Coordinates of C-alpha atoms in Angstrom, one line a residue:
X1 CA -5.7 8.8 -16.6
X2 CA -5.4 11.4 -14.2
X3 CA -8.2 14.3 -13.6
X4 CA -7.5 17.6 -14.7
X5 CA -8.3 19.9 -12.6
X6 CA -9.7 23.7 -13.7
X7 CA -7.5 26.7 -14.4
X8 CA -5.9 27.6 -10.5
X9 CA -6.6 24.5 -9.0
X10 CA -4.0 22.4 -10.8
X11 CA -1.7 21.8 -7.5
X12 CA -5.4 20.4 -5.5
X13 CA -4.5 17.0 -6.9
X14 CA -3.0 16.1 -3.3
X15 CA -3.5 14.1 -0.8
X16 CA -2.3 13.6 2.7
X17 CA -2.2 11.3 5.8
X18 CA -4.9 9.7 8.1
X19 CA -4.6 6.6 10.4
X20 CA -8.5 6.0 10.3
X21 CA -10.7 3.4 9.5
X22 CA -13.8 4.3 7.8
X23 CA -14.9 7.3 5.1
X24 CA -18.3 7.6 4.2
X25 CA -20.4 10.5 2.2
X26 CA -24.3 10.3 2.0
X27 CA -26.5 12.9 1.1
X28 CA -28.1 15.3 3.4
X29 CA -31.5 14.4 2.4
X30 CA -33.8 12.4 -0.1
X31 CA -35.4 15.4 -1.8
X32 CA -34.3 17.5 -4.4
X33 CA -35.3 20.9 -2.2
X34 CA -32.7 20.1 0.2
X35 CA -29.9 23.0 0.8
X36 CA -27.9 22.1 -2.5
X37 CA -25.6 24.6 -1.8
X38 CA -24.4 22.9 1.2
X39 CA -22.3 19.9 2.1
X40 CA -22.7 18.1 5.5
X41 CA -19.8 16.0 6.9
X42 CA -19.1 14.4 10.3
X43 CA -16.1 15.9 11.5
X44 CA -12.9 13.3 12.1
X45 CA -12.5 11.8 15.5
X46 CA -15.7 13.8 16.0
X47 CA -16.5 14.7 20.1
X48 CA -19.8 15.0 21.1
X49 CA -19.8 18.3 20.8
X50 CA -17.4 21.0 19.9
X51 CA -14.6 23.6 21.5
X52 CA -15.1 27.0 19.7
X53 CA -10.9 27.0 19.8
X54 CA -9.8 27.0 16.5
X55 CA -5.9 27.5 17.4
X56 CA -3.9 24.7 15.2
X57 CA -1.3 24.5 18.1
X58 CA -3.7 23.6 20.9
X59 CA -2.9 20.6 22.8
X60 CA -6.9 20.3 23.9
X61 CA -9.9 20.1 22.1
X62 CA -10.8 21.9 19.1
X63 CA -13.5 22.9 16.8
X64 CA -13.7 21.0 13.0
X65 CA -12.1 21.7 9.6
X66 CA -8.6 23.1 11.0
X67 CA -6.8 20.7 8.5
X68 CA -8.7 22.8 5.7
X69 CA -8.4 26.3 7.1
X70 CA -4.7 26.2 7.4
X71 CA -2.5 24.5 4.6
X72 CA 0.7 23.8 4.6
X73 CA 3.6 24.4 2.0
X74 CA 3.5 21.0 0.2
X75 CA 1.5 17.8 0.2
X76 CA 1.6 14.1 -0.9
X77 CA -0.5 12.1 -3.1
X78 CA -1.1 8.7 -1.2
X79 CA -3.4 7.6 -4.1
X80 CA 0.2 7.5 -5.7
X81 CA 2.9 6.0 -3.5
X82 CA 3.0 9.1 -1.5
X83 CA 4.7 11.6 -4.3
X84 CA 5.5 14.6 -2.9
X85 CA 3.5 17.5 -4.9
X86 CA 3.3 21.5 -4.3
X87 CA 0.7 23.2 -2.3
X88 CA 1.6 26.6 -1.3
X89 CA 4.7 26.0 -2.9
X90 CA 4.6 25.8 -6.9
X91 CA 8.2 24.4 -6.5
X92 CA 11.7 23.6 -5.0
X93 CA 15.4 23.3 -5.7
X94 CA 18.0 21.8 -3.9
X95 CA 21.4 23.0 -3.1
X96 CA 24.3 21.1 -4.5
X97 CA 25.0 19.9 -1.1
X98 CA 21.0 18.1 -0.8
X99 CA 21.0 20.4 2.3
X100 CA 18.8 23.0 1.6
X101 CA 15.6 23.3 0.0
X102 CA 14.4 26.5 -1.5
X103 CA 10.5 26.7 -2.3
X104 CA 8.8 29.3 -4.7
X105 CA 5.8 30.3 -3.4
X106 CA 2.6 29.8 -5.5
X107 CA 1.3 33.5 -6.6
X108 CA -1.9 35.0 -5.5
X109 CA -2.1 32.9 -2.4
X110 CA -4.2 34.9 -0.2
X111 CA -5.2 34.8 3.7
X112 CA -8.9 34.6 4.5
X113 CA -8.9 38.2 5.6
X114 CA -7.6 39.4 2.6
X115 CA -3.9 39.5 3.3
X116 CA -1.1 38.0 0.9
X117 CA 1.0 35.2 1.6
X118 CA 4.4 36.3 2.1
X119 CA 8.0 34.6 2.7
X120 CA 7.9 36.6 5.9
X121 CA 4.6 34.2 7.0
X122 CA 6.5 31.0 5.6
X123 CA 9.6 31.8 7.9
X124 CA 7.4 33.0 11.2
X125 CA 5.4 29.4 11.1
X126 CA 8.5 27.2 10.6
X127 CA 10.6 29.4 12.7
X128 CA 7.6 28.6 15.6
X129 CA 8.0 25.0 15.3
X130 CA 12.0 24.9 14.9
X131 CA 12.2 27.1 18.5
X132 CA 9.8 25.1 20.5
X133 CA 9.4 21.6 20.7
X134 CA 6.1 21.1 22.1
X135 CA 4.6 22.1 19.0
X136 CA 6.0 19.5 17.4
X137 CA 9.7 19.9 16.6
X138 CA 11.4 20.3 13.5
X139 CA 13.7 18.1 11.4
X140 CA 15.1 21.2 9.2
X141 CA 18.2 23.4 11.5
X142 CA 17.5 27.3 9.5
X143 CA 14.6 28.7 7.7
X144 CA 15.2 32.2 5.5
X145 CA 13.4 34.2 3.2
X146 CA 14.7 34.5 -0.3
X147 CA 13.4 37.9 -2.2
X148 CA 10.0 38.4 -2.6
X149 CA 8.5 35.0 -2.9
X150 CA 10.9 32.2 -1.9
X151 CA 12.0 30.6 1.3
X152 CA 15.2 28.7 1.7
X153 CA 14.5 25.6 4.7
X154 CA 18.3 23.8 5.6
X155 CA 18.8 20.8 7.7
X156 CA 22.0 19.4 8.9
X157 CA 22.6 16.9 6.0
X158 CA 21.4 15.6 3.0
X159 CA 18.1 15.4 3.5
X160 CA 16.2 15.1 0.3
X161 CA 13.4 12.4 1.3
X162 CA 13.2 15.4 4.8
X163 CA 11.2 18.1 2.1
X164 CA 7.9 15.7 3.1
X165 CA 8.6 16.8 6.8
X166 CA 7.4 20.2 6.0
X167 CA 3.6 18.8 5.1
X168 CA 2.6 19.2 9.0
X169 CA 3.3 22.6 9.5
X170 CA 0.6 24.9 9.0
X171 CA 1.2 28.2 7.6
X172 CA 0.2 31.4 9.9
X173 CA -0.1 34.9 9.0
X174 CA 2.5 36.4 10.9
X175 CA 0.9 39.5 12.0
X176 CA -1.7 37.8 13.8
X177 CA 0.3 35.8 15.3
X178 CA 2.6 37.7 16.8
X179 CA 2.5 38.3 20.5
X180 CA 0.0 35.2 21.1
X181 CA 1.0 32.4 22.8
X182 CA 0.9 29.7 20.3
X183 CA -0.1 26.8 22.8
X184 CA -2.7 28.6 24.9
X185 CA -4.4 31.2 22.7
X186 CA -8.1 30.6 22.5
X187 CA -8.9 31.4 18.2
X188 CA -12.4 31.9 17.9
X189 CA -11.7 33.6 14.7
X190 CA -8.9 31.3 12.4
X191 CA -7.7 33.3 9.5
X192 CA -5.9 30.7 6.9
X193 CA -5.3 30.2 3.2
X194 CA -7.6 27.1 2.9
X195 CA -10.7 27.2 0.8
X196 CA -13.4 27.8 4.0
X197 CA -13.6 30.0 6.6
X198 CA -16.1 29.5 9.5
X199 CA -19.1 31.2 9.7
X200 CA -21.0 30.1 12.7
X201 CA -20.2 27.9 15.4
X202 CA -22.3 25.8 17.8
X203 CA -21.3 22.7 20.3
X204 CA -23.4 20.5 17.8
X205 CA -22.5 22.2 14.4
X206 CA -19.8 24.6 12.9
X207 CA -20.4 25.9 9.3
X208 CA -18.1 27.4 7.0
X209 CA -18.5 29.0 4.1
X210 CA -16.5 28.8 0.6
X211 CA -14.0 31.3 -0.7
X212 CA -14.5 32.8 -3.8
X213 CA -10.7 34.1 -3.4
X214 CA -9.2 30.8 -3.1
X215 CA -6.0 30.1 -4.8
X216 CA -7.3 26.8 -6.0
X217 CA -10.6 28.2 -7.3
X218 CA -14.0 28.5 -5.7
X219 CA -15.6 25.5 -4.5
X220 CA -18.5 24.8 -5.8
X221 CA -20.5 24.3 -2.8
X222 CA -21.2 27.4 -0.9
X223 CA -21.4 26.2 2.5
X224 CA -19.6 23.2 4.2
X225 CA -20.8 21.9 7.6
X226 CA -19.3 19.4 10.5
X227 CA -21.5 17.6 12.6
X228 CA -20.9 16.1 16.0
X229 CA -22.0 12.8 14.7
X230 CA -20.6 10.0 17.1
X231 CA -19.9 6.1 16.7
X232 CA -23.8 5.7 18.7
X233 CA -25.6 7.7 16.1
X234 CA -23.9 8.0 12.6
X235 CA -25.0 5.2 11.2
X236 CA -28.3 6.1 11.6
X237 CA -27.7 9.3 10.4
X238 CA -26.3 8.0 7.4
X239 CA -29.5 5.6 6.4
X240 CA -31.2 9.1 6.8
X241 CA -29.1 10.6 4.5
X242 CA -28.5 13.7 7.2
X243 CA -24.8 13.3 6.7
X244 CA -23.0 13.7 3.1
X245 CA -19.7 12.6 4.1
X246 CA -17.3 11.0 6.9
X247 CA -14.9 9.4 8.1
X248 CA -16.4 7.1 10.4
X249 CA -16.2 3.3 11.9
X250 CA -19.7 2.3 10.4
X251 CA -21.3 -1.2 9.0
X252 CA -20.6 -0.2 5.6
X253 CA -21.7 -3.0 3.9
X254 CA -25.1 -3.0 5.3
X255 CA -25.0 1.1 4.4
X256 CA -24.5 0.3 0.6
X257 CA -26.9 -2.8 0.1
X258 CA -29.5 -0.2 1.5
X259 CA -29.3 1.8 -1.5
X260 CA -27.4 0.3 -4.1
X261 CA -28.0 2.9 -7.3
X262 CA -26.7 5.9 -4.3
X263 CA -24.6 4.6 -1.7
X264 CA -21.3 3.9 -2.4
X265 CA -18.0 2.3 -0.8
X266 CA -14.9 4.3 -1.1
X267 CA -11.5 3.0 -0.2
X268 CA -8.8 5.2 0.5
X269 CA -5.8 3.0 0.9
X270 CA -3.9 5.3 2.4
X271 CA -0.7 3.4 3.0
X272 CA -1.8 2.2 7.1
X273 CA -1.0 -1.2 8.2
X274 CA -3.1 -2.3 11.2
X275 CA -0.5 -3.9 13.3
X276 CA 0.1 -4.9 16.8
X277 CA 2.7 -2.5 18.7
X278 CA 5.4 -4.9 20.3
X279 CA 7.3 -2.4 23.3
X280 CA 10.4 -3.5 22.1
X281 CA 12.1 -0.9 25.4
X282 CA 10.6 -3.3 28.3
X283 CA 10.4 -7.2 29.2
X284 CA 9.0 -9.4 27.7
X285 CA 9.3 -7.8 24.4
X286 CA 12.7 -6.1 24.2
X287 CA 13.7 -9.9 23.7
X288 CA 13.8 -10.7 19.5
X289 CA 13.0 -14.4 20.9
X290 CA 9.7 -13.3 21.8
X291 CA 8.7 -10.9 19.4
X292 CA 9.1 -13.7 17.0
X293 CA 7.0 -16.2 18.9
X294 CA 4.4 -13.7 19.5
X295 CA 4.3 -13.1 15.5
X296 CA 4.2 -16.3 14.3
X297 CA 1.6 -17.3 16.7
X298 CA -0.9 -14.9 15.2
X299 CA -3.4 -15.6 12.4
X300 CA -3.1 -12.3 10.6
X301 CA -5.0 -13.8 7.7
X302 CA -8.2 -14.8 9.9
X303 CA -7.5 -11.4 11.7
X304 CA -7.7 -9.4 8.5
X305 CA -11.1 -11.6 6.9
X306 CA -12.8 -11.3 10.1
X307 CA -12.0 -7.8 10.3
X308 CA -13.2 -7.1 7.0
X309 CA -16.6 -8.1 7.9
X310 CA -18.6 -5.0 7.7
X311 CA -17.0 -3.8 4.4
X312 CA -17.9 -4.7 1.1
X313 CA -14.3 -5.9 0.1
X314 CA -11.5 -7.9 1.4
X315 CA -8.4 -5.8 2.9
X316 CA -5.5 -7.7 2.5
X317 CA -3.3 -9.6 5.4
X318 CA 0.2 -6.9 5.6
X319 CA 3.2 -7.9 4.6
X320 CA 6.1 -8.9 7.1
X321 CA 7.9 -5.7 6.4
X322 CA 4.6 -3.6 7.6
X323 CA 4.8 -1.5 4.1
X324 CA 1.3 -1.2 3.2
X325 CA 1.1 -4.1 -0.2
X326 CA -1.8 -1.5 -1.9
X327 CA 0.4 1.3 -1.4
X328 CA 4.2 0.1 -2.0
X329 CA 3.8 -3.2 -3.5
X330 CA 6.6 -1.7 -5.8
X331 CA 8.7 -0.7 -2.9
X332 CA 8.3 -4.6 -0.9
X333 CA 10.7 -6.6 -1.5
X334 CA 9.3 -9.7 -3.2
X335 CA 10.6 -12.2 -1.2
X336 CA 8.6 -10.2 1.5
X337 CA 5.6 -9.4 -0.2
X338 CA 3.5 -12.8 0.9
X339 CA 2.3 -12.1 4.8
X340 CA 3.8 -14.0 7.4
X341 CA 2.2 -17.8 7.8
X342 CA 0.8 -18.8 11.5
X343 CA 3.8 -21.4 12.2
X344 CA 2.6 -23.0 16.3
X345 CA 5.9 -24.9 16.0
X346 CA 8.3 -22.2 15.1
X347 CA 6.4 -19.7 17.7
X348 CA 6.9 -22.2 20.7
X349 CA 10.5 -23.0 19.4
X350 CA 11.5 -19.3 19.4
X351 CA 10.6 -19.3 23.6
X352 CA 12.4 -22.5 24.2
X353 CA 15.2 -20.7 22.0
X354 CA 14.9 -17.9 24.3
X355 CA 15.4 -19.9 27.2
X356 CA 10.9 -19.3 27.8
X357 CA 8.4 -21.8 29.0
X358 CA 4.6 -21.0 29.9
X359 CA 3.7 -22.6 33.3
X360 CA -0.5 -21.7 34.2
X361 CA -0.7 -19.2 31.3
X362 CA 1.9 -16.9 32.5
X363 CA 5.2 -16.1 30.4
X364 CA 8.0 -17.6 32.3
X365 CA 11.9 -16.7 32.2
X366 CA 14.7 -17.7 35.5
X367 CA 11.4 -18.8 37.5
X368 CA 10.3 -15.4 36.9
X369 CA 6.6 -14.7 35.6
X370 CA 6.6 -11.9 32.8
X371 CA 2.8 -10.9 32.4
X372 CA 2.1 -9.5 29.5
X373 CA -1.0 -6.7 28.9
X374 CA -2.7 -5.9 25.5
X375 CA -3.4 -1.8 26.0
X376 CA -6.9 -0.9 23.8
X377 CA -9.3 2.0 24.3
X378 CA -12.9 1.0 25.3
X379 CA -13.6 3.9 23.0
X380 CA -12.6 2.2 19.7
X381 CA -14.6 -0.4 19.0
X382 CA -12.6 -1.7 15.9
X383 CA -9.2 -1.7 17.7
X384 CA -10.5 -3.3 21.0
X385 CA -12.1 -6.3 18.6
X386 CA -8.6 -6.5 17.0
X387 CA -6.5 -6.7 20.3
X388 CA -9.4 -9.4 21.5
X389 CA -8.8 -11.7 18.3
X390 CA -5.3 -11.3 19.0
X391 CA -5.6 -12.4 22.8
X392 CA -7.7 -15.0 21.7
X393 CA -5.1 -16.6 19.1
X394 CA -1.9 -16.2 21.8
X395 CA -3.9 -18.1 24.3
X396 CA -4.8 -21.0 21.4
X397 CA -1.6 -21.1 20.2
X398 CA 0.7 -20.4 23.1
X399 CA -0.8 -20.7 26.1
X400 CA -0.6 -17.6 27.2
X401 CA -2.6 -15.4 29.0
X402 CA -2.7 -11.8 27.7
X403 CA -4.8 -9.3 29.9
X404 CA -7.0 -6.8 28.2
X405 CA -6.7 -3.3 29.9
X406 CA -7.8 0.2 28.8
X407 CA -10.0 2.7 29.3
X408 CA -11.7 5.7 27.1
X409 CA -8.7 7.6 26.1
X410 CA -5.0 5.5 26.7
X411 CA -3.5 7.1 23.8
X412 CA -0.8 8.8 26.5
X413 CA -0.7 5.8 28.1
X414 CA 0.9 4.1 25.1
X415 CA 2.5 7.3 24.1
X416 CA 4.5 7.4 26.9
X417 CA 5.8 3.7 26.7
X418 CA 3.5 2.5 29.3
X419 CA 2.4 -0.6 27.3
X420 CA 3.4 -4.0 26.3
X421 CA 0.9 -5.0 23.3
X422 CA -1.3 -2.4 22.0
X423 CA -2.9 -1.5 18.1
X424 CA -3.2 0.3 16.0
X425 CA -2.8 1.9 12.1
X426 CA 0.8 2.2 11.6
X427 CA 2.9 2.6 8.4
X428 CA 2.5 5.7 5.8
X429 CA 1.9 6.7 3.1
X430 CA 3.8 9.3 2.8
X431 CA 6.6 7.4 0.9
X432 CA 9.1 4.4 1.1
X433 CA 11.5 6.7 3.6
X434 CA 8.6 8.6 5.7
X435 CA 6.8 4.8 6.5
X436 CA 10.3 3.7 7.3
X437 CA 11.3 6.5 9.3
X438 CA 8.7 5.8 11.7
X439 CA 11.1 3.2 13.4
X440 CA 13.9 5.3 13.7
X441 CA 16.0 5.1 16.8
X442 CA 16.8 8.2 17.6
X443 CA 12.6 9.5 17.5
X444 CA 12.4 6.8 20.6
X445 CA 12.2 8.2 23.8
X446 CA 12.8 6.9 27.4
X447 CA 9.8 4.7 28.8
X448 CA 7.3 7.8 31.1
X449 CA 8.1 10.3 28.6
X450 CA 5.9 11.1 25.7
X451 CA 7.0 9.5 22.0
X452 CA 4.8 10.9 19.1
X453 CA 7.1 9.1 17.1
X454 CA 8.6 5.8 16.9
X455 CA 6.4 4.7 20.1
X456 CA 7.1 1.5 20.1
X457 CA 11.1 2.1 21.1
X458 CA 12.7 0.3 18.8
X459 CA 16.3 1.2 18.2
X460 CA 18.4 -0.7 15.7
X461 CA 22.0 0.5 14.8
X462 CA 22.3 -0.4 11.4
X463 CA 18.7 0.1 10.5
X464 CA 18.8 3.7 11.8
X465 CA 22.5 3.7 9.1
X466 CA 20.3 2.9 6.3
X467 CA 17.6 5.5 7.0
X468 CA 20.0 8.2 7.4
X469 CA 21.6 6.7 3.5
X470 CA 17.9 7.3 2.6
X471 CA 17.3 10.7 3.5
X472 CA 20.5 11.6 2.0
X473 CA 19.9 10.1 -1.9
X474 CA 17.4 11.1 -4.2
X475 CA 18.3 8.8 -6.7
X476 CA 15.3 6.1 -6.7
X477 CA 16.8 2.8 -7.6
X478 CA 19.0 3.8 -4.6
X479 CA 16.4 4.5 -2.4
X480 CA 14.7 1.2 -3.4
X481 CA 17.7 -0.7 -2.9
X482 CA 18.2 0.7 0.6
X483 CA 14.8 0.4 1.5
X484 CA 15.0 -3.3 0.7
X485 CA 18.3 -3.4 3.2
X486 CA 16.3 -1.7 5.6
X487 CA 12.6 -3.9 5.2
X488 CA 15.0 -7.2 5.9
X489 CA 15.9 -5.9 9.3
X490 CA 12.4 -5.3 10.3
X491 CA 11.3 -8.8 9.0
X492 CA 14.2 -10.3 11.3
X493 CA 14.1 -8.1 14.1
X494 CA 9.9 -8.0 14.4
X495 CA 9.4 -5.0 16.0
X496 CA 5.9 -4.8 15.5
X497 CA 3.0 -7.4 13.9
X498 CA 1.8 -6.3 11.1
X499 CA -1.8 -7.8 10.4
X500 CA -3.5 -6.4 7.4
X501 CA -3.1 -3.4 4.9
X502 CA -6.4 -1.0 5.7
X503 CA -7.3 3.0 5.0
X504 CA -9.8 5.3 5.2
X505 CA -12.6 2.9 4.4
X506 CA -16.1 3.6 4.1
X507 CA -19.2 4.9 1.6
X508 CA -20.0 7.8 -0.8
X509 CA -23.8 8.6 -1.5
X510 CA -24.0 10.3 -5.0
X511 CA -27.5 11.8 -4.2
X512 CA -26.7 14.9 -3.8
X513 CA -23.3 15.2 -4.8
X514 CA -21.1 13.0 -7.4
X515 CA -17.4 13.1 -8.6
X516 CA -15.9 11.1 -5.9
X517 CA -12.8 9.4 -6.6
X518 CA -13.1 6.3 -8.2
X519 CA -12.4 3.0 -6.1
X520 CA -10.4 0.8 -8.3
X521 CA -7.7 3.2 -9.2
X522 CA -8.0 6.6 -7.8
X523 CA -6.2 9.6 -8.3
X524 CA -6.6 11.0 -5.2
X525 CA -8.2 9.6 -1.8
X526 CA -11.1 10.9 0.0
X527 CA -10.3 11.3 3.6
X528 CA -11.8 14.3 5.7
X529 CA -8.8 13.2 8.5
X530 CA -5.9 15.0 6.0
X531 CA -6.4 18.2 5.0
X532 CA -5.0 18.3 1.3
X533 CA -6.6 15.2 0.6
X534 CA -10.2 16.7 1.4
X535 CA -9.7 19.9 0.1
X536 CA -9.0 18.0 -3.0
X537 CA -12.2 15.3 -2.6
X538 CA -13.9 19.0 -2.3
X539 CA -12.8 20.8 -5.2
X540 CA -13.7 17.5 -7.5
X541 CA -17.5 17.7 -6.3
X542 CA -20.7 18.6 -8.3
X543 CA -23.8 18.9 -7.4
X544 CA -25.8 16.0 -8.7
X545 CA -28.3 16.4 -11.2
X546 CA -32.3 16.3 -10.6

């Protein structure tokens, strides 16, 4: 049954989108006399210290909580397939065409400075990413204002499954905006209509403190503070209760056996897959022979248990299609559902098929030698241990020698195509056509430039048909149906390896604060890493009792 939230808050019950491994909350401290009114939380993909930039278009380094400052127009609720719900929008209709959207603003939505939301704002912050690329792109063509609260968004077709799109652009207030130079102004200051607004800032610590103005109501914590915690320290910090919540890579087992009656594991199965990225644009792997060998020489079942170790459940090995099974087990296809079996035989058959042989552990094709390098960041403990497993099995199984490379940040490395293996959390949960879309063709670009989407290059003609059917229909057995047509391509084709369904995984300490989402079946997921999702995990907390 779902939570109702109180008068003004109604639209909170979202979620959105983070590609992390690990969410834990613990309270700040063992006694009662601890700040109560405050909530301490380890930022996401925390630094060791902070960059007192809070500008949401910054290509560098930021300070915390910019995914709760600004908000954008409407969110998804992963907890739920990835349903697309209002935010800052109460609601939208669509043209006859499917080609434009246009989106009622939600009343009494106010800046933090005290300065309504208007359509004028709405069109300014889509009209900044429509113009210039570098902050991102857009998928929609035109953005206008209609009357006094409305704004009509139109892309070049049908594009009904497109509306989830707008949940990564952050709305500005115009006036403020105006002038700066959205890429290099320095924002020491962020005004935004999310429910905190920061009140002091250090390299260690930002604090921000609650709105009593906010749309969605007050928050019942007064203050809400980020802490540089880093993968070195936060576990400790955790057994000392310092930290109330995180998303964090931590031994969460051993974190909830230390105190059974206040430490808790939350799983936010957030629709992520943990897979292997195949460069399907570049030898060996633009070859289907290969891909296949590569993917039914791997274990994903041992991958997933072993990589499961340090939590207190099991996350499941992924389904071929690399649809998450926790979040669209109703979306798989069922004869796709099961994961892909280790098969030595069919694996070594798929190179002789491919006219390959292995001769001293290199890949060998027309007595050349194709080596073959798994790309993983020394920074990343959990994804270097995955790429290691899956080194280990392709030399077992295979014979072949797969060199680990990578330093402390390679995310441009494999962003610009510059890889052959490499891992990481990939699917969505966003819905069916947003996790497929992720493949499309025409989001790959050339090797040496940079991909945000589709990195892996694969490019598929009749997959990238089906997609376009998809975005176009908003009738849902239609949408499942195509979605089917398109999940059979990727199981054929292999573009990637999917290994095992995951999240944001990790523990909840109730000590100080309870009403976390429950873990079996939750309504909502708690994730600090997407905004809607933890302004929503915020607006559910208490403080505890005692």
């Amino acid at each position: 049954m779902r939570k109702r939230l109180r008068p003004g808050a109604s639209c909170a019950v979202a979620l959105g989108l983070a590609l992390s491994l690990g969410a834990c909350s613990g309270g700040t401290a063992k006694h009662a006399s601890a700040n109560a009114g405050t909530i301490t939380v380890e930022a996401p993909n925390s630094a060791p210290t902070f960059t007192n930039n809070f500008n949401p278009f910054s290509q560098s380094d930021t300070g915390p909580g910019l995914n709760i400052i600004y908000e954008p127009l409407v969110a998804s609720n992963r907890a739920k397939g990835g349903v697309l719900i209002p935010w800052l929008a109460k609601s939208w209709a669509w043209s006859e065409d499917g080609r434009t959207a246009t989106l009622t603003l939600r009343p009494g939505v106010k800046f933090s400075d005290g300065a309504p939301l208007t359509p004028a704002d709405v069109v300014y912050s889509l009209d900044l990413r429509l113009k210039n690329a570098k902050l991102g792109g857009a998928s929609y063509s035109a953005v206008k204002a209609v009357g006094s609260d409305a704004v009509a968004v139109t892309w070049k077709s049908a594009a009904y499954q497109q509306l989830s799109d707008l949940k990564t652009v952050n709305i500005i207030e115009r006036k403020l905006w105006t002038g700066r130079n959205p890429l290099t102004y320095v924002d020491k200051s962020p005004v935004g209509t999310g429910p905190f607004s920061v009140k002091t800032f250090s390299p260690q610590a930002v604090t921000m403190a609650s709105r009593a103005d906010y749309w969605g109501g007050k928050p019942t914590m007064s203050f809400l503070k980020y802490t540089a915690a880093t993968s070195a320290n936060i576990q400790t910090q955790l057994q000392n209760n310092s930290i109330d919540f995180c998303t964090c890579d931590i031994d969460a087992k051993s974190y909830v056996a230390s105190d059974p009656k206040d430490h808790r594991f939350i799983m936010a199965w957030d629709g992520s897959v943990v897979s292997v990225m195949l460069n399907n644009a570049k030898a060996p792997f633009n070859d289907v022979h290969v891909r296949r060998a590569f993917a039914q020489a791997v274990d994903s079942e041992a991958i997933a248990k072993l990589s499961s170790s340090k939590l207190p459940l099991q996350q499941p090995p992924a389904s071929p299609t690399g649809l998450s099974t926790k979040t669209y087990k109703d979306w798989i296809d069922p004869q796709h559902l099961a994961p892909r079996k280790q098969d030595v035989a069919a694996a070594k058959a798929s190179l002789k098929a491919g006219g390959y042989s292995v001769d001293g552990g290199r890949l060998v094709k027309d007595g050349k030698q194709l080596p073959v390098t798994f790309v993983a960041p020394t920074d990343t403990p959990f994804i270097k241990t995955i790429a290691q497993l899956v080194v280990q099995q392709i030399k077992q199984t295979l014979g072949i020698d797969v060199r680990l490379s990578g330093g402390s940040n390679t995310g441009d490395e494999i962003s610009k195509g510059h890889f052959d293996l490499a891992a990481t959390w990939m699917s969505s949960g966003e819905g069916i056509y947003t996790a497929l879309n992720q493949m499309n063709g025409s989001l790959a670009s050339p090797i040496g430039t940079m991909s945000n989407n589709n990195t892996i290059r694969f490019r598929d003609a009749a997959y990238d048909k089906i997609l376009a059917k998809m975005a176009g229909t908003k009738d849902q057995t239609r949408l499942k149906e195509l979605g089917m047509r398109a999940q059979a391509i990727i199981v054929d084709q292999v573009p990637t390896i999917p290994l095992f369904s995951s999240g944001a995984a990790g523990v909840a300490n109730t000590m100080r604060w309870t009403g976390w989402p429950e873990a079996a079946n939750p309504d909502y997921l708690a994730n600090t890493g997407s905004g809607t999702e933890f302004i929503t995990t915020l607006l559910h907390l208490r403080p505890a009792k005692g």
